[in-house]
PDB file of C-alpha atoms in Angstrom:
ATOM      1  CA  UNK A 157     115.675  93.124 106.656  1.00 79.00           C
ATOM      2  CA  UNK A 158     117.031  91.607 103.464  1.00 82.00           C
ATOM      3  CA  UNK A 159     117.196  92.549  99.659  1.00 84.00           C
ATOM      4  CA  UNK A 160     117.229  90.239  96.997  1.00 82.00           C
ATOM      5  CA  UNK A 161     116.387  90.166  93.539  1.00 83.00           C
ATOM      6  CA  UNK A 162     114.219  87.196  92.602  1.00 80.00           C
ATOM      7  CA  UNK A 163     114.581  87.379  88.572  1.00 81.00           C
ATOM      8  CA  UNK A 164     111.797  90.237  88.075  1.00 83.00           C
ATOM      9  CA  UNK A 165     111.986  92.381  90.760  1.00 83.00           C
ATOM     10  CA  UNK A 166     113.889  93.781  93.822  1.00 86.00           C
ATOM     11  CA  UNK A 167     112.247  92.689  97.298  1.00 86.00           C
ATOM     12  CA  UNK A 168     112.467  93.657 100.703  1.00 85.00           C
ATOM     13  CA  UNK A 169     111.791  91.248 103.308  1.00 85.00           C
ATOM     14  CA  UNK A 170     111.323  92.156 106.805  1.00 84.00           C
ATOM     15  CA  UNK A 171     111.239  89.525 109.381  1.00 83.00           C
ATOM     16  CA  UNK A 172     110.293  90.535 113.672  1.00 82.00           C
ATOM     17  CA  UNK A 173     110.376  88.153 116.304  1.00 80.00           C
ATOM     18  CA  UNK A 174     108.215  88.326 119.263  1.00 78.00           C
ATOM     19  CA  UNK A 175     109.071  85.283 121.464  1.00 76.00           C
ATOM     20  CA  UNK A 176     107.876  82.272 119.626  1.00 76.00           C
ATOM     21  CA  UNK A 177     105.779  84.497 117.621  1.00 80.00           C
ATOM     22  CA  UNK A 178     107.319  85.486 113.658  1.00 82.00           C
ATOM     23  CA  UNK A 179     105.683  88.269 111.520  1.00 81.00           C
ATOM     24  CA  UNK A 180     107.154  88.853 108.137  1.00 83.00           C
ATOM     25  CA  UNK A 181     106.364  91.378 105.564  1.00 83.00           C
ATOM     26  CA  UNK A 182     107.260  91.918 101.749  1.00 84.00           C
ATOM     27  CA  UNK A 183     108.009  95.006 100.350  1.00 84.00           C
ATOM     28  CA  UNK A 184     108.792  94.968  96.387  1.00 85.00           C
ATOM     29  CA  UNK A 185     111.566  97.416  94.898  1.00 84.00           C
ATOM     30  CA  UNK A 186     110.879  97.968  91.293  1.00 76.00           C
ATOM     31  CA  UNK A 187     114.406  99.137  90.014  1.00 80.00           C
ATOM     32  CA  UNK A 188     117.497  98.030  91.932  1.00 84.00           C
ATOM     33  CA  UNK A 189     117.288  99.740  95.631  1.00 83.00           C
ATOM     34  CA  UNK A 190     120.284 102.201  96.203  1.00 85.00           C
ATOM     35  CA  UNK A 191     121.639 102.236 100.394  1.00 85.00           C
ATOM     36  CA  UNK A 192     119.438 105.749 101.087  1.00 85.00           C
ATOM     37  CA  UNK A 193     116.050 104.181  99.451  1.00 85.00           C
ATOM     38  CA  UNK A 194     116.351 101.334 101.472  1.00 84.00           C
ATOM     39  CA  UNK A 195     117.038 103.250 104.540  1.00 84.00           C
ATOM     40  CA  UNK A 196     113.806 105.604 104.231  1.00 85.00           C
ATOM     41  CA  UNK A 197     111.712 102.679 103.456  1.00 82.00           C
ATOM     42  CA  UNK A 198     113.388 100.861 107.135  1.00 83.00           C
ATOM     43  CA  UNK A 199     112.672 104.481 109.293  1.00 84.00           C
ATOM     44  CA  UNK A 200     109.337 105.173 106.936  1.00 82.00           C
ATOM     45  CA  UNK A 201     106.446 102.384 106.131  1.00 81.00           C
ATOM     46  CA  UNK A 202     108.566  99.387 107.295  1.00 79.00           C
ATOM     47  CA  UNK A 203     106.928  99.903 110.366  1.00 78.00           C
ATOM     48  CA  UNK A 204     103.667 100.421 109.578  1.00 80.00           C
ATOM     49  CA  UNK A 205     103.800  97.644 107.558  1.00 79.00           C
ATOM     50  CA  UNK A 206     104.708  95.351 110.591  1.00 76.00           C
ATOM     51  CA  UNK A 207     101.818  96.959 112.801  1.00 74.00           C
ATOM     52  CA  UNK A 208      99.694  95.766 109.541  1.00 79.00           C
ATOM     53  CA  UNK A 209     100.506  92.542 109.633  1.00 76.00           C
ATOM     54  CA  UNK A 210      97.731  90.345 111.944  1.00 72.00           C
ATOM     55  CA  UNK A 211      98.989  86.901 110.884  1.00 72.00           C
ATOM     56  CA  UNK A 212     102.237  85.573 112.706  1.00 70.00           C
ATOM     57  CA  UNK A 213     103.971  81.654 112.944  1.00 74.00           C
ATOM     58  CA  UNK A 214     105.133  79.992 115.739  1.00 75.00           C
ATOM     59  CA  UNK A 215     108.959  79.144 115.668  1.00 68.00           C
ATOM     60  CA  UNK A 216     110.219  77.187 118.607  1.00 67.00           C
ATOM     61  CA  UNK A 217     112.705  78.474 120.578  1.00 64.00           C
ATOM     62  CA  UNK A 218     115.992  76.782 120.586  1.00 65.00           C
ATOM     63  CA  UNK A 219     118.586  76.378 123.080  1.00 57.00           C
ATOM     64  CA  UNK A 220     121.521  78.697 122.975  1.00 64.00           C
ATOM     65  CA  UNK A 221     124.399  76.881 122.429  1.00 74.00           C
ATOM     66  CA  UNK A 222     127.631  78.980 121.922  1.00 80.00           C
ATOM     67  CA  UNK A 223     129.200  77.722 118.192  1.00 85.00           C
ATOM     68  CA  UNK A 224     132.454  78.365 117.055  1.00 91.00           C
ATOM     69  CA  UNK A 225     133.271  82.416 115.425  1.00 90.00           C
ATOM     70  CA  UNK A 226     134.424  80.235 112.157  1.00 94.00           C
ATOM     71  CA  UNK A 227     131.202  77.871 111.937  1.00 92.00           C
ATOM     72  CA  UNK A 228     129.251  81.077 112.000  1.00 90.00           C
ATOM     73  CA  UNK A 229     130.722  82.380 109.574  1.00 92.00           C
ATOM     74  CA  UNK A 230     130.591  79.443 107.382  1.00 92.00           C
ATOM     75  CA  UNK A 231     126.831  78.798 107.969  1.00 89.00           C
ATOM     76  CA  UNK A 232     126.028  82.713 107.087  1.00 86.00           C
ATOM     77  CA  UNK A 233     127.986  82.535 104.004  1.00 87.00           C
ATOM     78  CA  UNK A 234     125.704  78.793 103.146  1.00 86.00           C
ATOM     79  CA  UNK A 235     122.623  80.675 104.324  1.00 78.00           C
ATOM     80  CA  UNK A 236     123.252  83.951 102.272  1.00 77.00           C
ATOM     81  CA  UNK A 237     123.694  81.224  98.897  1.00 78.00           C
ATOM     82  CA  UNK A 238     121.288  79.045  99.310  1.00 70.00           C
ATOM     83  CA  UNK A 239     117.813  81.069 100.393  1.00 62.00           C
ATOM     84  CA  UNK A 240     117.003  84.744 101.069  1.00 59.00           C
ATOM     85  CA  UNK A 241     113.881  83.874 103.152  1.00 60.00           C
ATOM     86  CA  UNK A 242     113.587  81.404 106.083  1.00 64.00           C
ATOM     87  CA  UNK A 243     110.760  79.288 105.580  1.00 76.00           C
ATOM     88  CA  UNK A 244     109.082  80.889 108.764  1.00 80.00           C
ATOM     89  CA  UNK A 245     108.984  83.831 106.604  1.00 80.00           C
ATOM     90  CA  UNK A 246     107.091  82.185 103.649  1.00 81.00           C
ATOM     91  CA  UNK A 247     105.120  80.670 105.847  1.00 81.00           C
ATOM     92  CA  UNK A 248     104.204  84.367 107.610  1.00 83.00           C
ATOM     93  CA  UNK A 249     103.611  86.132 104.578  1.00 85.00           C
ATOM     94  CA  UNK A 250     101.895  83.016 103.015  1.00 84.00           C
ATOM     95  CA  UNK A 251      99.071  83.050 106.532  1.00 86.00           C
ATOM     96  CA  UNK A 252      99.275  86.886 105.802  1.00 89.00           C
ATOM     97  CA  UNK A 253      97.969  86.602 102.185  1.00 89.00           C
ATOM     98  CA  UNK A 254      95.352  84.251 102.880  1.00 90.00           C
ATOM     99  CA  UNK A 255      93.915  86.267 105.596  1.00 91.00           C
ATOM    100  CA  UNK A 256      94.130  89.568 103.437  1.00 92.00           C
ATOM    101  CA  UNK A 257      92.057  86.838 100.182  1.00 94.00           C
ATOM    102  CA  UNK A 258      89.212  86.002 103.092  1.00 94.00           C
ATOM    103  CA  UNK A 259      88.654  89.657 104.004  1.00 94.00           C
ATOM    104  CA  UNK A 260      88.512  90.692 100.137  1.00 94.00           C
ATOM    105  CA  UNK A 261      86.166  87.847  99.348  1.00 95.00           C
ATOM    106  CA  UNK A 262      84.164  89.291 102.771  1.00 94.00           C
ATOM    107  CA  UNK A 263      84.002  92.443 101.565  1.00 93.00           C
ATOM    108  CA  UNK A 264      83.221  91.761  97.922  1.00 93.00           C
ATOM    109  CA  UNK A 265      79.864  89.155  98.736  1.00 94.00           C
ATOM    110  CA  UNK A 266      78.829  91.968 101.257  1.00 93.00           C
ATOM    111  CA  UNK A 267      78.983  94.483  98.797  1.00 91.00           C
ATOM    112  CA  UNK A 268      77.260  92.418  95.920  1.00 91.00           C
ATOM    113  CA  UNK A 269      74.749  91.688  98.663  1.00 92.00           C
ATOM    114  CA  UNK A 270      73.823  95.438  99.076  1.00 90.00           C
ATOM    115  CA  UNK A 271      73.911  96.299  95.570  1.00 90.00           C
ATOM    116  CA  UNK A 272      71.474  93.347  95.035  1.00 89.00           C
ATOM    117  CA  UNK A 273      69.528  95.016  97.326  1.00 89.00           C
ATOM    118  CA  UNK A 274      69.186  98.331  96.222  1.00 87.00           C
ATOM    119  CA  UNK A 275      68.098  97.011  92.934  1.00 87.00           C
ATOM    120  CA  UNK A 276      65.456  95.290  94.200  1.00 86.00           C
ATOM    121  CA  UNK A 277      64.228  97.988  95.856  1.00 85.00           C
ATOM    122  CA  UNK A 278      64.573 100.051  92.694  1.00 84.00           C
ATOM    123  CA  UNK A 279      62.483  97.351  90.943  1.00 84.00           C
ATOM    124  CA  UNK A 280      59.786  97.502  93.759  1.00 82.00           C
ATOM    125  CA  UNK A 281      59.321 101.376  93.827  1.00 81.00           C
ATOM    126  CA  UNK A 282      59.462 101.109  89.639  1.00 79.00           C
ATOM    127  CA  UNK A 283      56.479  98.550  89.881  1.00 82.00           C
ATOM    128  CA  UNK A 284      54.971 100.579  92.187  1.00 78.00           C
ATOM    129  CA  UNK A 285      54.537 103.604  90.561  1.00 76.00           C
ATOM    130  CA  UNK A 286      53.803 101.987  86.846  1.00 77.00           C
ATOM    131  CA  UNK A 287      51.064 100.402  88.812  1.00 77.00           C
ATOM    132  CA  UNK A 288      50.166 103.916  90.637  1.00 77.00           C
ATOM    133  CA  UNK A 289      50.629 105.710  86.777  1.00 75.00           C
ATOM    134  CA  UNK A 290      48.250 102.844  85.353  1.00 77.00           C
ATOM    135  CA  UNK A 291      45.114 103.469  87.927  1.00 76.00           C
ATOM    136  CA  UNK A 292      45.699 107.225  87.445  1.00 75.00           C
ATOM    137  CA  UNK A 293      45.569 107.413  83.936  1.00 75.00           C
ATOM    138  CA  UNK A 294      42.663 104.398  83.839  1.00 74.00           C
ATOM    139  CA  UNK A 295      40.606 106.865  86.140  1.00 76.00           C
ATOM    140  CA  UNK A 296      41.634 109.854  84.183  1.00 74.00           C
ATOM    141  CA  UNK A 297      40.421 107.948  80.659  1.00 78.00           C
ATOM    142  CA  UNK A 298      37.314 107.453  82.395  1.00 74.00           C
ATOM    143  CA  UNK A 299      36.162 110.628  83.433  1.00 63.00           C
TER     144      UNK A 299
END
């Protein structure tokens, strides 16, 4: 998991690997996280938030090779500069907002849909019965 602060607010990013398979999930901090809030939210929703998450990217596996203790070190300090999220990441939580966008815009033509409907039927039954009212009261004029 890493915390960062991106200029607005404090976010948690939580990246599992599955084989060649990344899913990545953001979780925002409003005010700065302290060590124990950040520790309930990695043994409390973390998870659930990872079982959530449908959308995953590929990222090749790479051979193994054993680097030098100092490089390491050098390339984590670059790495910890430069960017908090690998671009797998962004590209997870990127697939992982579109597909959340599809299945609002889903939902919301389904549900315009049925409340179309209903008025129509509302219309229909009103037209019925002015229609129903208008023969009763012609016949009731009439006698």
């Amino acid at each position: 998991m890493t915390v960062f602060y991106d200029g607005q607010f404090w976010i948690g990013v939580v990246e599992q690997k599955e084989g060649e398979a990344l899913k990545a999930v953001r979780y925002v901090f409003r005010p700065e996280p302290k060590d124990d809030e950040v520790f309930a939210f990695a043994n409390g929703p973390m998870l659930s938030l990872l079982h959530k998450c449908r959308t995953t990217t590929a990222v090749p596996l790479e051979m193994k090779k054993r680097k030098n203790p100092k490089r390491l070190q050098r390339e984590a300090a670059k790495e910890m500069k430069t960017r908090p999220l690998s671009t797998y990441a962004q590209t997870a939580l990127q697939l992982e907002l579109e597909h959340r966008k599809k299945e609002r815009k889903v939902l919301r033509k389904e549900l315009s849909r049925s409340s179309h409907q209903a008025k129509k039927r509302v219309w229909y039954v009103n037209t019925k019965l002015d229609n129903f009212f208008e023969v009763f009261l012609f016949v009731l004029h009439r006698a």
